[in-house]
PDB file of C-alpha atoms in Angstrom:
ATOM      1  CA  MET A  29      73.781 169.868  86.840  1.00 41.00           C
ATOM      2  CA  MET A  30      73.502 167.699  89.941  1.00 44.00           C
ATOM      3  CA  PHE A  31      70.640 165.771  88.289  1.00 44.00           C
ATOM      4  CA  LEU A  32      72.732 165.197  85.175  1.00 45.00           C
ATOM      5  CA  LYS A  33      75.682 164.052  87.262  1.00 50.00           C
ATOM      6  CA  GLY A  34      73.462 161.670  89.203  1.00 51.00           C
ATOM      7  CA  LYS A  35      71.930 160.281  86.032  1.00 55.00           C
ATOM      8  CA  THR A  36      75.345 159.952  84.413  1.00 62.00           C
ATOM      9  CA  PHE A  37      76.507 157.963  87.440  1.00 58.00           C
ATOM     10  CA  LYS A  38      73.501 155.636  87.113  1.00 56.00           C
ATOM     11  CA  VAL A  39      74.258 155.099  83.426  1.00 59.00           C
ATOM     12  CA  ILE A  40      77.896 154.290  84.240  1.00 63.00           C
ATOM     13  CA  VAL A  41      76.796 151.814  86.939  1.00 60.00           C
ATOM     14  CA  ALA A  42      74.363 150.193  84.487  1.00 60.00           C
ATOM     15  CA  VAL A  43      77.086 149.862  81.859  1.00 62.00           C
ATOM     16  CA  LEU A  44      79.444 148.306  84.422  1.00 64.00           C
ATOM     17  CA  PHE A  45      76.716 145.899  85.562  1.00 59.00           C
ATOM     18  CA  VAL A  46      76.004 144.820  82.009  1.00 61.00           C
ATOM     19  CA  GLY A  47      79.718 144.646  81.204  1.00 63.00           C
ATOM     20  CA  VAL A  48      80.491 142.336  84.122  1.00 62.00           C
ATOM     21  CA  ILE A  49      77.548 140.090  83.297  1.00 61.00           C
ATOM     22  CA  TYR A  50      78.312 139.860  79.596  1.00 60.00           C
ATOM     23  CA  LEU A  51      82.011 139.164  80.201  1.00 64.00           C
ATOM     24  CA  ASN A  52      80.942 136.042  82.068  1.00 64.00           C
ATOM     25  CA  THR A  53      78.478 134.760  79.528  1.00 70.00           C
ATOM     26  CA  SER A  54      78.255 133.610  75.927  1.00 68.00           C
ATOM     27  CA  ILE A  55      76.542 136.209  73.729  1.00 75.00           C
ATOM     28  CA  ASP A  56      75.984 133.627  71.003  1.00 76.00           C
ATOM     29  CA  ASP A  57      74.138 131.389  73.477  1.00 76.00           C
ATOM     30  CA  VAL A  58      71.933 134.303  74.598  1.00 79.00           C
ATOM     31  CA  ILE A  59      71.064 135.118  70.972  1.00 82.00           C
ATOM     32  CA  THR A  60      70.260 131.451  70.288  1.00 83.00           C
ATOM     33  CA  ILE A  61      68.017 131.323  73.370  1.00 82.00           C
ATOM     34  CA  ILE A  62      66.049 134.414  72.310  1.00 84.00           C
ATOM     35  CA  GLU A  63      65.707 133.168  68.718  1.00 84.00           C
ATOM     36  CA  GLN A  64      63.994 130.017  69.987  1.00 85.00           C
ATOM     37  CA  VAL A  65      61.403 131.918  72.034  1.00 89.00           C
ATOM     38  CA  GLN A  66      57.783 130.759  71.735  1.00 90.00           C
ATOM     39  CA  VAL A  67      55.621 133.629  70.507  1.00 91.00           C
ATOM     40  CA  PHE A  68      52.307 132.601  72.093  1.00 94.00           C
ATOM     41  CA  GLU A  69      53.666 132.854  75.647  1.00 94.00           C
ATOM     42  CA  ILE A  70      55.164 136.274  74.901  1.00 94.00           C
ATOM     43  CA  VAL A  71      51.810 137.536  73.596  1.00 95.00           C
ATOM     44  CA  VAL A  72      50.175 136.319  76.824  1.00 96.00           C
ATOM     45  CA  ALA A  73      52.888 138.087  78.862  1.00 95.00           C
ATOM     46  CA  ILE A  74      52.239 141.356  76.970  1.00 95.00           C
ATOM     47  CA  LEU A  75      48.494 141.108  77.610  1.00 96.00           C
ATOM     48  CA  ILE A  76      49.176 140.506  81.300  1.00 96.00           C
ATOM     49  CA  VAL A  77      51.333 143.658  81.478  1.00 95.00           C
ATOM     50  CA  LEU A  78      48.495 145.676  79.918  1.00 95.00           C
ATOM     51  CA  LEU A  79      46.070 144.228  82.478  1.00 96.00           C
ATOM     52  CA  ILE A  80      48.494 145.209  85.256  1.00 95.00           C
ATOM     53  CA  ARG A  81      48.442 148.793  83.960  1.00 95.00           C
ATOM     54  CA  LEU A  82      44.642 148.811  84.242  1.00 95.00           C
ATOM     55  CA  LEU A  83      44.824 147.585  87.837  1.00 95.00           C
ATOM     56  CA  MET A  84      47.441 150.239  88.606  1.00 94.00           C
ATOM     57  CA  ALA A  85      45.053 152.845  87.204  1.00 93.00           C
ATOM     58  CA  ALA A  86      42.224 151.509  89.371  1.00 94.00           C
ATOM     59  CA  ARG A  87      44.443 151.722  92.472  1.00 93.00           C
ATOM     60  CA  TRP A  88      45.609 155.257  91.662  1.00 92.00           C
ATOM     61  CA  LYS A  89      41.992 156.373  91.136  1.00 91.00           C
ATOM     62  CA  LEU A  90      40.920 154.811  94.447  1.00 90.00           C
ATOM     63  CA  ILE A  91      43.673 156.596  96.357  1.00 87.00           C
ATOM     64  CA  LEU A  92      43.006 159.981  94.722  1.00 87.00           C
ATOM     65  CA  ASP A  93      39.232 159.659  95.192  1.00 86.00           C
ATOM     66  CA  GLU A  94      39.777 158.965  98.904  1.00 82.00           C
ATOM     67  CA  HIS A  95      41.745 162.211  99.243  1.00 78.00           C
ATOM     68  CA  GLU A  96      39.084 164.291  97.476  1.00 80.00           C
ATOM     69  CA  MET A  97      40.882 164.393  94.142  1.00 83.00           C
ATOM     70  CA  PRO A  98      38.373 162.417  92.041  1.00 85.00           C
ATOM     71  CA  ILE A  99      39.360 161.577  88.466  1.00 87.00           C
ATOM     72  CA  PRO A 100      37.721 159.531  85.685  1.00 89.00           C
ATOM     73  CA  PHE A 101      39.088 156.013  85.262  1.00 92.00           C
ATOM     74  CA  LEU A 102      40.284 156.755  81.719  1.00 91.00           C
ATOM     75  CA  GLU A 103      42.302 159.716  82.988  1.00 90.00           C
ATOM     76  CA  SER A 104      43.893 157.432  85.559  1.00 90.00           C
ATOM     77  CA  VAL A 105      44.756 154.947  82.781  1.00 92.00           C
ATOM     78  CA  TYR A 106      46.301 157.827  80.827  1.00 91.00           C
ATOM     79  CA  ILE A 107      48.544 158.988  83.668  1.00 91.00           C
ATOM     80  CA  ILE A 108      49.626 155.408  84.488  1.00 92.00           C
ATOM     81  CA  LEU A 109      50.612 154.704  80.874  1.00 91.00           C
ATOM     82  CA  VAL A 110      52.419 158.020  80.433  1.00 90.00           C
ATOM     83  CA  SER A 111      54.173 157.963  83.832  1.00 89.00           C
ATOM     84  CA  GLY A 112      55.182 154.364  83.159  1.00 88.00           C
ATOM     85  CA  SER A 113      56.868 155.449  79.939  1.00 88.00           C
ATOM     86  CA  VAL A 114      58.811 158.197  81.709  1.00 86.00           C
ATOM     87  CA  GLY A 115      59.676 155.898  84.609  1.00 84.00           C
ATOM     88  CA  PHE A 116      60.967 153.237  82.238  1.00 82.00           C
ATOM     89  CA  PHE A 117      63.903 155.460  81.308  1.00 78.00           C
ATOM     90  CA  SER A 118      64.734 156.548  84.862  1.00 77.00           C
ATOM     91  CA  PRO A 119      66.614 154.794  87.714  1.00 71.00           C
ATOM     92  CA  GLY A 120      64.178 152.691  89.701  1.00 70.00           C
ATOM     93  CA  GLY A 121      61.262 154.266  87.841  1.00 75.00           C
ATOM     94  CA  VAL A 122      61.368 157.302  90.160  1.00 79.00           C
ATOM     95  CA  ALA A 123      60.334 159.645  87.340  1.00 80.00           C
ATOM     96  CA  ALA A 124      56.962 157.863  87.232  1.00 84.00           C
ATOM     97  CA  ASP A 125      56.320 158.872  90.850  1.00 83.00           C
ATOM     98  CA  PHE A 126      57.228 162.492  90.115  1.00 84.00           C
ATOM     99  CA  LEU A 127      54.880 162.576  87.136  1.00 85.00           C
ATOM    100  CA  LYS A 128      52.010 161.073  89.140  1.00 86.00           C
ATOM    101  CA  GLY A 129      52.713 163.624  91.859  1.00 81.00           C
ATOM    102  CA  HIS A 130      52.603 166.416  89.269  1.00 81.00           C
ATOM    103  CA  HIS A 131      49.277 165.084  88.019  1.00 77.00           C
ATOM    104  CA  ALA A 132      47.836 164.966  91.552  1.00 77.00           C
ATOM    105  CA  TYR A 133      49.169 168.481  92.262  1.00 76.00           C
ATOM    106  CA  LYS A 134      46.809 169.826  89.589  1.00 77.00           C
ATOM    107  CA  LYS A 135      43.940 168.488  91.703  1.00 73.00           C
ATOM    108  CA  ASP A 136      45.226 169.588  95.114  1.00 68.00           C
ATOM    109  CA  LYS A 137      47.963 172.162  95.748  1.00 66.00           C
ATOM    110  CA  ASN A 138      48.765 170.702  99.196  1.00 70.00           C
ATOM    111  CA  LEU A 139      52.279 169.326  98.787  1.00 71.00           C
ATOM    112  CA  SER A 140      52.178 167.194 101.948  1.00 69.00           C
ATOM    113  CA  THR A 141      49.009 165.475 100.719  1.00 74.00           C
ATOM    114  CA  ILE A 142      50.543 164.896  97.286  1.00 79.00           C
ATOM    115  CA  ALA A 143      53.740 163.476  98.801  1.00 75.00           C
ATOM    116  CA  SER A 144      51.720 161.193 101.078  1.00 76.00           C
ATOM    117  CA  VAL A 145      49.503 159.946  98.238  1.00 81.00           C
ATOM    118  CA  VAL A 146      52.459 159.107  95.984  1.00 83.00           C
ATOM    119  CA  LEU A 147      54.416 157.534  98.846  1.00 80.00           C
ATOM    120  CA  PHE A 148      51.431 155.475  99.964  1.00 81.00           C
ATOM    121  CA  ASP A 149      50.861 154.204  96.410  1.00 84.00           C
ATOM    122  CA  LYS A 150      54.521 153.151  96.222  1.00 86.00           C
ATOM    123  CA  LEU A 151      54.728 151.570  99.677  1.00 84.00           C
ATOM    124  CA  VAL A 152      51.513 149.567  99.377  1.00 88.00           C
ATOM    125  CA  GLY A 153      52.910 148.095  96.167  1.00 90.00           C
ATOM    126  CA  VAL A 154      56.175 147.063  97.830  1.00 91.00           C
ATOM    127  CA  PHE A 155      54.341 145.726 100.892  1.00 91.00           C
ATOM    128  CA  SER A 156      52.060 143.586  98.714  1.00 94.00           C
ATOM    129  CA  MET A 157      55.139 142.106  96.995  1.00 94.00           C
ATOM    130  CA  LEU A 158      56.708 141.178 100.344  1.00 95.00           C
ATOM    131  CA  LEU A 159      53.393 139.806 101.606  1.00 95.00           C
ATOM    132  CA  LEU A 160      53.107 137.578  98.545  1.00 95.00           C
ATOM    133  CA  VAL A 161      56.723 136.411  98.876  1.00 95.00           C
ATOM    134  CA  SER A 162      56.223 135.672 102.576  1.00 95.00           C
ATOM    135  CA  PHE A 163      53.024 133.694 102.029  1.00 95.00           C
ATOM    136  CA  CYS A 164      54.175 131.661  99.012  1.00 95.00           C
ATOM    137  CA  SER A 165      57.650 130.872 100.364  1.00 95.00           C
ATOM    138  CA  THR A 166      56.161 129.756 103.694  1.00 95.00           C
ATOM    139  CA  VAL A 167      53.623 127.533 101.933  1.00 95.00           C
ATOM    140  CA  LEU A 168      56.424 126.010  99.842  1.00 94.00           C
ATOM    141  CA  LEU A 169      58.225 124.944 103.022  1.00 93.00           C
ATOM    142  CA  PHE A 170      55.456 122.374 103.508  1.00 92.00           C
ATOM    143  CA  MET A 171      55.270 121.234  99.891  1.00 89.00           C
ATOM    144  CA  PRO A 172      57.497 119.215  97.524  1.00 87.00           C
ATOM    145  CA  TYR A 173      60.088 121.709  96.311  1.00 87.00           C
ATOM    146  CA  GLN A 174      62.456 121.495  93.336  1.00 86.00           C
ATOM    147  CA  GLY A 175      64.895 124.177  94.494  1.00 87.00           C
ATOM    148  CA  ASP A 176      67.275 124.790  97.398  1.00 89.00           C
ATOM    149  CA  TYR A 177      65.543 124.598 100.792  1.00 92.00           C
ATOM    150  CA  GLY A 178      68.218 126.765 102.418  1.00 92.00           C
ATOM    151  CA  THR A 179      67.426 129.658 100.086  1.00 92.00           C
ATOM    152  CA  LEU A 180      63.686 129.088 100.520  1.00 94.00           C
ATOM    153  CA  LYS A 181      63.934 129.214 104.323  1.00 94.00           C
ATOM    154  CA  LEU A 182      66.017 132.398 104.214  1.00 94.00           C
ATOM    155  CA  VAL A 183      63.515 134.117 101.912  1.00 94.00           C
ATOM    156  CA  SER A 184      60.560 132.916 103.988  1.00 95.00           C
ATOM    157  CA  TYR A 185      62.012 134.040 107.328  1.00 96.00           C
ATOM    158  CA  LEU A 186      63.294 137.428 106.135  1.00 95.00           C
ATOM    159  CA  SER A 187      60.142 138.376 104.209  1.00 95.00           C
ATOM    160  CA  SER A 188      57.914 137.295 107.122  1.00 95.00           C
ATOM    161  CA  ILE A 189      59.956 139.351 109.590  1.00 96.00           C
ATOM    162  CA  ILE A 190      59.715 142.434 107.352  1.00 94.00           C
ATOM    163  CA  VAL A 191      55.957 142.003 106.799  1.00 93.00           C
ATOM    164  CA  LEU A 192      55.212 141.491 110.498  1.00 93.00           C
ATOM    165  CA  GLY A 193      57.573 144.316 111.464  1.00 91.00           C
ATOM    166  CA  THR A 194      55.837 146.687 109.056  1.00 84.00           C
ATOM    167  CA  PHE A 195      52.377 145.692 110.296  1.00 84.00           C
ATOM    168  CA  PHE A 196      53.208 146.109 113.982  1.00 85.00           C
ATOM    169  CA  GLY A 197      55.159 149.289 113.238  1.00 79.00           C
ATOM    170  CA  VAL A 198      52.064 150.901 111.705  1.00 76.00           C
ATOM    171  CA  VAL A 199      49.904 149.697 114.614  1.00 77.00           C
ATOM    172  CA  ILE A 200      52.339 151.175 117.143  1.00 77.00           C
ATOM    173  CA  LEU A 201      52.458 154.520 115.306  1.00 73.00           C
ATOM    174  CA  ILE A 202      48.653 154.735 115.342  1.00 72.00           C
ATOM    175  CA  ARG A 203      48.043 153.404 118.861  1.00 75.00           C
ATOM    176  CA  PHE A 204      50.831 155.380 120.516  1.00 71.00           C
ATOM    177  CA  GLU A 205      50.452 158.629 118.613  1.00 68.00           C
ATOM    178  CA  ALA A 206      50.946 160.777 121.729  1.00 69.00           C
ATOM    179  CA  GLN A 207      54.220 159.078 122.679  1.00 71.00           C
ATOM    180  CA  VAL A 208      55.489 159.343 119.110  1.00 67.00           C
ATOM    181  CA  SER A 209      54.622 163.047 119.085  1.00 70.00           C
ATOM    182  CA  LYS A 210      56.610 163.578 122.289  1.00 72.00           C
ATOM    183  CA  GLN A 211      59.671 162.007 120.707  1.00 69.00           C
ATOM    184  CA  LEU A 212      59.216 164.178 117.615  1.00 69.00           C
ATOM    185  CA  ALA A 213      59.074 167.275 119.807  1.00 70.00           C
ATOM    186  CA  ARG A 214      62.861 167.026 120.026  1.00 72.00           C
ATOM    187  CA  CYS A 215      63.208 167.348 116.260  1.00 72.00           C
ATOM    188  CA  PRO A 216      63.454 170.686 114.406  1.00 74.00           C
ATOM    189  CA  LYS A 217      60.099 172.405 113.856  1.00 71.00           C
ATOM    190  CA  LYS A 218      60.174 172.076 110.058  1.00 68.00           C
ATOM    191  CA  ILE A 219      60.834 168.309 110.198  1.00 69.00           C
ATOM    192  CA  ARG A 220      58.143 167.891 112.844  1.00 68.00           C
ATOM    193  CA  LYS A 221      55.612 169.796 110.747  1.00 67.00           C
ATOM    194  CA  ILE A 222      56.304 167.765 107.601  1.00 65.00           C
ATOM    195  CA  PHE A 223      56.132 164.452 109.489  1.00 69.00           C
ATOM    196  CA  ASN A 224      52.833 165.402 111.174  1.00 69.00           C
ATOM    197  CA  MET A 225      51.193 166.358 107.880  1.00 64.00           C
ATOM    198  CA  ILE A 226      52.287 163.150 106.164  1.00 63.00           C
ATOM    199  CA  TYR A 227      51.444 161.074 109.233  1.00 68.00           C
ATOM    200  CA  GLN A 228      47.861 162.380 109.350  1.00 66.00           C
ATOM    201  CA  VAL A 229      47.279 161.421 105.706  1.00 63.00           C
ATOM    202  CA  PHE A 230      48.730 157.963 106.282  1.00 65.00           C
ATOM    203  CA  LYS A 231      46.687 157.535 109.453  1.00 68.00           C
ATOM    204  CA  SER A 232      43.390 158.457 107.782  1.00 67.00           C
ATOM    205  CA  THR A 233      44.156 156.068 104.925  1.00 68.00           C
ATOM    206  CA  ALA A 234      45.260 153.182 107.160  1.00 66.00           C
ATOM    207  CA  LEU A 235      42.156 153.501 109.354  1.00 68.00           C
ATOM    208  CA  ASN A 236      39.881 153.332 106.309  1.00 75.00           C
ATOM    209  CA  LYS A 237      39.424 149.559 106.281  1.00 78.00           C
ATOM    210  CA  SER A 238      37.332 149.521 103.122  1.00 82.00           C
ATOM    211  CA  LEU A 239      39.948 151.469 101.173  1.00 83.00           C
ATOM    212  CA  MET A 240      42.831 149.394 102.553  1.00 84.00           C
ATOM    213  CA  ILE A 241      41.129 146.133 101.583  1.00 88.00           C
ATOM    214  CA  LYS A 242      40.461 147.378  98.046  1.00 90.00           C
ATOM    215  CA  VAL A 243      43.933 148.849  97.547  1.00 91.00           C
ATOM    216  CA  LEU A 244      45.737 145.846  99.015  1.00 91.00           C
ATOM    217  CA  SER A 245      43.594 143.429  96.992  1.00 93.00           C
ATOM    218  CA  LEU A 246      44.403 145.290  93.776  1.00 94.00           C
ATOM    219  CA  SER A 247      48.085 145.361  94.695  1.00 95.00           C
ATOM    220  CA  LEU A 248      48.203 141.631  95.412  1.00 95.00           C
ATOM    221  CA  ALA A 249      46.416 140.908  92.128  1.00 96.00           C
ATOM    222  CA  MET A 250      49.019 143.030  90.328  1.00 95.00           C
ATOM    223  CA  GLN A 251      51.927 141.183  91.918  1.00 95.00           C
ATOM    224  CA  LEU A 252      50.359 137.815  91.101  1.00 96.00           C
ATOM    225  CA  LEU A 253      49.894 138.851  87.480  1.00 96.00           C
ATOM    226  CA  ARG A 254      53.437 140.213  87.328  1.00 95.00           C
ATOM    227  CA  SER A 255      54.755 136.849  88.519  1.00 95.00           C
ATOM    228  CA  PHE A 256      52.557 135.040  85.987  1.00 96.00           C
ATOM    229  CA  MET A 257      53.983 137.319  83.305  1.00 96.00           C
ATOM    230  CA  PHE A 258      57.518 136.225  84.212  1.00 95.00           C
ATOM    231  CA  TYR A 259      56.344 132.606  84.386  1.00 96.00           C
ATOM    232  CA  PHE A 260      55.183 132.865  80.770  1.00 96.00           C
ATOM    233  CA  ILE A 261      58.503 134.435  79.782  1.00 95.00           C
ATOM    234  CA  LEU A 262      60.324 131.475  81.324  1.00 94.00           C
ATOM    235  CA  THR A 263      57.898 129.056  79.661  1.00 94.00           C
ATOM    236  CA  SER A 264      58.549 130.734  76.304  1.00 94.00           C
ATOM    237  CA  LEU A 265      62.210 129.775  76.784  1.00 92.00           C
ATOM    238  CA  SER A 266      61.211 126.163  77.604  1.00 90.00           C
ATOM    239  CA  ILE A 267      62.144 126.611  81.277  1.00 91.00           C
ATOM    240  CA  GLU A 268      59.853 124.597  83.539  1.00 90.00           C
ATOM    241  CA  ILE A 269      59.527 125.990  87.065  1.00 92.00           C
ATOM    242  CA  ALA A 270      56.491 125.571  89.342  1.00 93.00           C
ATOM    243  CA  VAL A 271      54.244 128.645  89.321  1.00 94.00           C
ATOM    244  CA  MET A 272      54.353 128.865  93.126  1.00 94.00           C
ATOM    245  CA  SER A 273      58.151 129.060  93.042  1.00 94.00           C
ATOM    246  CA  VAL A 274      58.064 131.889  90.497  1.00 95.00           C
ATOM    247  CA  ILE A 275      55.538 133.779  92.650  1.00 95.00           C
ATOM    248  CA  ALA A 276      57.752 133.268  95.713  1.00 95.00           C
ATOM    249  CA  TYR A 277      60.856 134.767  94.086  1.00 95.00           C
ATOM    250  CA  PHE A 278      60.030 137.106  91.216  1.00 94.00           C
ATOM    251  CA  PRO A 279      58.603 139.915  93.411  1.00 94.00           C
ATOM    252  CA  ILE A 280      62.072 140.102  94.998  1.00 94.00           C
ATOM    253  CA  VAL A 281      63.578 140.669  91.547  1.00 92.00           C
ATOM    254  CA  PHE A 282      61.073 143.456  90.944  1.00 91.00           C
ATOM    255  CA  ILE A 283      61.720 145.090  94.325  1.00 90.00           C
ATOM    256  CA  LEU A 284      65.450 145.190  93.537  1.00 87.00           C
ATOM    257  CA  MET A 285      64.647 146.727  90.144  1.00 85.00           C
ATOM    258  CA  LEU A 286      62.865 149.562  91.982  1.00 83.00           C
ATOM    259  CA  LEU A 287      66.099 150.579  93.687  1.00 79.00           C
ATOM    260  CA  PRO A 288      67.539 153.628  91.864  1.00 73.00           C
ATOM    261  CA  ILE A 289      70.802 151.874  91.040  1.00 72.00           C
ATOM    262  CA  THR A 290      70.688 151.574  87.258  1.00 69.00           C
ATOM    263  CA  VAL A 291      68.537 152.961  84.451  1.00 67.00           C
ATOM    264  CA  GLY A 292      65.638 150.625  83.712  1.00 68.00           C
ATOM    265  CA  GLY A 293      66.936 148.042  86.176  1.00 71.00           C
ATOM    266  CA  ILE A 294      69.517 146.902  83.620  1.00 73.00           C
ATOM    267  CA  GLY A 295      71.971 144.470  85.166  1.00 75.00           C
ATOM    268  CA  VAL A 296      70.115 144.344  88.486  1.00 81.00           C
ATOM    269  CA  ARG A 297      67.259 142.379  86.928  1.00 85.00           C
ATOM    270  CA  GLU A 298      69.522 139.821  85.257  1.00 83.00           C
ATOM    271  CA  SER A 299      71.781 139.438  88.316  1.00 84.00           C
ATOM    272  CA  ALA A 300      68.826 138.963  90.691  1.00 88.00           C
ATOM    273  CA  THR A 301      67.190 136.487  88.320  1.00 90.00           C
ATOM    274  CA  PHE A 302      70.393 134.437  88.177  1.00 88.00           C
ATOM    275  CA  VAL A 303      70.943 134.476  91.953  1.00 89.00           C
ATOM    276  CA  LEU A 304      67.354 133.503  92.801  1.00 92.00           C
ATOM    277  CA  PHE A 305      66.520 131.137  89.944  1.00 93.00           C
ATOM    278  CA  ASN A 306      69.865 129.402  89.464  1.00 91.00           C
ATOM    279  CA  GLN A 307      68.633 126.852  92.029  1.00 91.00           C
ATOM    280  CA  PHE A 308      66.110 125.751  89.373  1.00 91.00           C
ATOM    281  CA  GLY A 309      68.752 125.402  86.671  1.00 88.00           C
ATOM    282  CA  VAL A 310      68.407 128.887  85.156  1.00 89.00           C
ATOM    283  CA  ASN A 311      71.969 129.723  84.140  1.00 87.00           C
ATOM    284  CA  LEU A 312      73.392 133.172  83.370  1.00 85.00           C
ATOM    285  CA  GLU A 313      72.566 132.980  79.660  1.00 86.00           C
ATOM    286  CA  TYR A 314      68.913 132.184  80.352  1.00 89.00           C
ATOM    287  CA  SER A 315      68.799 134.885  83.045  1.00 87.00           C
ATOM    288  CA  ILE A 316      70.000 137.442  80.503  1.00 87.00           C
ATOM    289  CA  GLY A 317      67.648 136.087  77.843  1.00 88.00           C
ATOM    290  CA  SER A 318      64.595 136.318  80.125  1.00 90.00           C
ATOM    291  CA  GLY A 319      65.730 139.754  81.298  1.00 88.00           C
ATOM    292  CA  LEU A 320      66.013 141.056  77.743  1.00 88.00           C
ATOM    293  CA  ILE A 321      62.562 139.725  76.866  1.00 92.00           C
ATOM    294  CA  PHE A 322      61.148 141.339  80.009  1.00 92.00           C
ATOM    295  CA  TYR A 323      62.878 144.585  79.030  1.00 88.00           C
ATOM    296  CA  GLY A 324      61.467 144.339  75.503  1.00 90.00           C
ATOM    297  CA  ILE A 325      57.907 143.912  76.771  1.00 92.00           C
ATOM    298  CA  GLN A 326      58.288 146.888  79.097  1.00 90.00           C
ATOM    299  CA  LEU A 327      59.734 148.919  76.229  1.00 90.00           C
ATOM    300  CA  LEU A 328      56.731 148.036  74.069  1.00 92.00           C
ATOM    301  CA  VAL A 329      54.337 149.241  76.778  1.00 92.00           C
ATOM    302  CA  ALA A 330      56.481 152.378  77.238  1.00 90.00           C
ATOM    303  CA  VAL A 331      56.087 153.135  73.525  1.00 91.00           C
ATOM    304  CA  LEU A 332      52.319 152.708  73.968  1.00 91.00           C
ATOM    305  CA  GLY A 333      52.515 155.302  76.737  1.00 88.00           C
ATOM    306  CA  VAL A 334      54.324 157.724  74.414  1.00 88.00           C
ATOM    307  CA  PHE A 335      51.591 157.374  71.775  1.00 88.00           C
ATOM    308  CA  THR A 336      48.965 157.781  74.499  1.00 88.00           C
ATOM    309  CA  TYR A 337      50.585 161.066  75.522  1.00 83.00           C
ATOM    310  CA  LEU A 338      50.810 162.311  71.934  1.00 84.00           C
ATOM    311  CA  GLY A 339      47.195 161.413  71.273  1.00 78.00           C
ATOM    312  CA  PHE A 340      45.441 162.484  74.477  1.00 71.00           C
ATOM    313  CA  SER A 341      47.643 164.970  76.374  1.00 66.00           C
ATOM    314  CA  THR A 342      45.684 168.009  75.141  1.00 60.00           C
ATOM    315  CA  LYS A 343      42.327 166.539  76.185  1.00 56.00           C
ATOM    316  CA  VAL A 344      43.564 165.624  79.671  1.00 57.00           C
ATOM    317  CA  SER A 345      45.206 169.039  80.082  1.00 52.00           C
ATOM    318  CA  ASP A 346      41.977 170.813  79.103  1.00 49.00           C
ATOM    319  CA  ARG A 347      40.014 168.733  81.612  1.00 55.00           C
ATOM    320  CA  ASN A 348      42.437 169.611  84.414  1.00 55.00           C
ATOM    321  CA  ASP A 349      42.293 173.295  83.547  1.00 51.00           C
TER     322      ASP A 349
END
């Protein structure tokens, strides 16, 4: 009942988001914009999304293999496609994480390891987005720029502070493990036990330089491709924005979509697109148009995940058993 209430609340918030946005825009203009979309760019965007799924599968396999839960690459592709379909219809895509955790649990019954693996997969993705935003926005500060420099500086400074803070935070946790443990000694035993188990998994992963380089490289490639996908969506609507600018801002849109505020990121995506890309002349109608196209592409891939489940679930289940 609590889950249903929570989901109902998210649906209500999504409806309110969409309602507020659509009350301030011209539906006819949005329809006209979408009708004039260029098909070739959309096909390229779809292919990029499929490539991203393959990279996600490679990252998931790497992480599981490292924690002695080896799986074939095709099985990893299966779980990424299926979990992506489930996550598409949940707030912030959280259902995808639960499904991946359920899949990993069949390999290892240690809940702390499973929680750490899923959390690490999520956090490395978010960190790679912020790293890309920090790098690209900082580079743009020294290049000719068609947008608002005030916004660019704010994004550059904030993202750089978060990235550096995260990096040094991890270093401090590893280097000063004894001092951290003393502070945790004041916490309740159950909390201390859970933190220690998760911390050990994170520590072993972070100290594995080879794994970190591979995982971070895959994550950065995914974020680059995701930005290119949005660039092609904008191009399909005849919106001309420098690729570097799209890379500097779109990961922020995606991070906000990951927040469990609305179902499927509806409203959040369009609002964030308008706020960040209005400096380049992208008005509310075009923000909604690009958001709907993005949503349509994700829906198409989600449908692919459903067919993947229907066609291969029995084989994967037999292999796990």
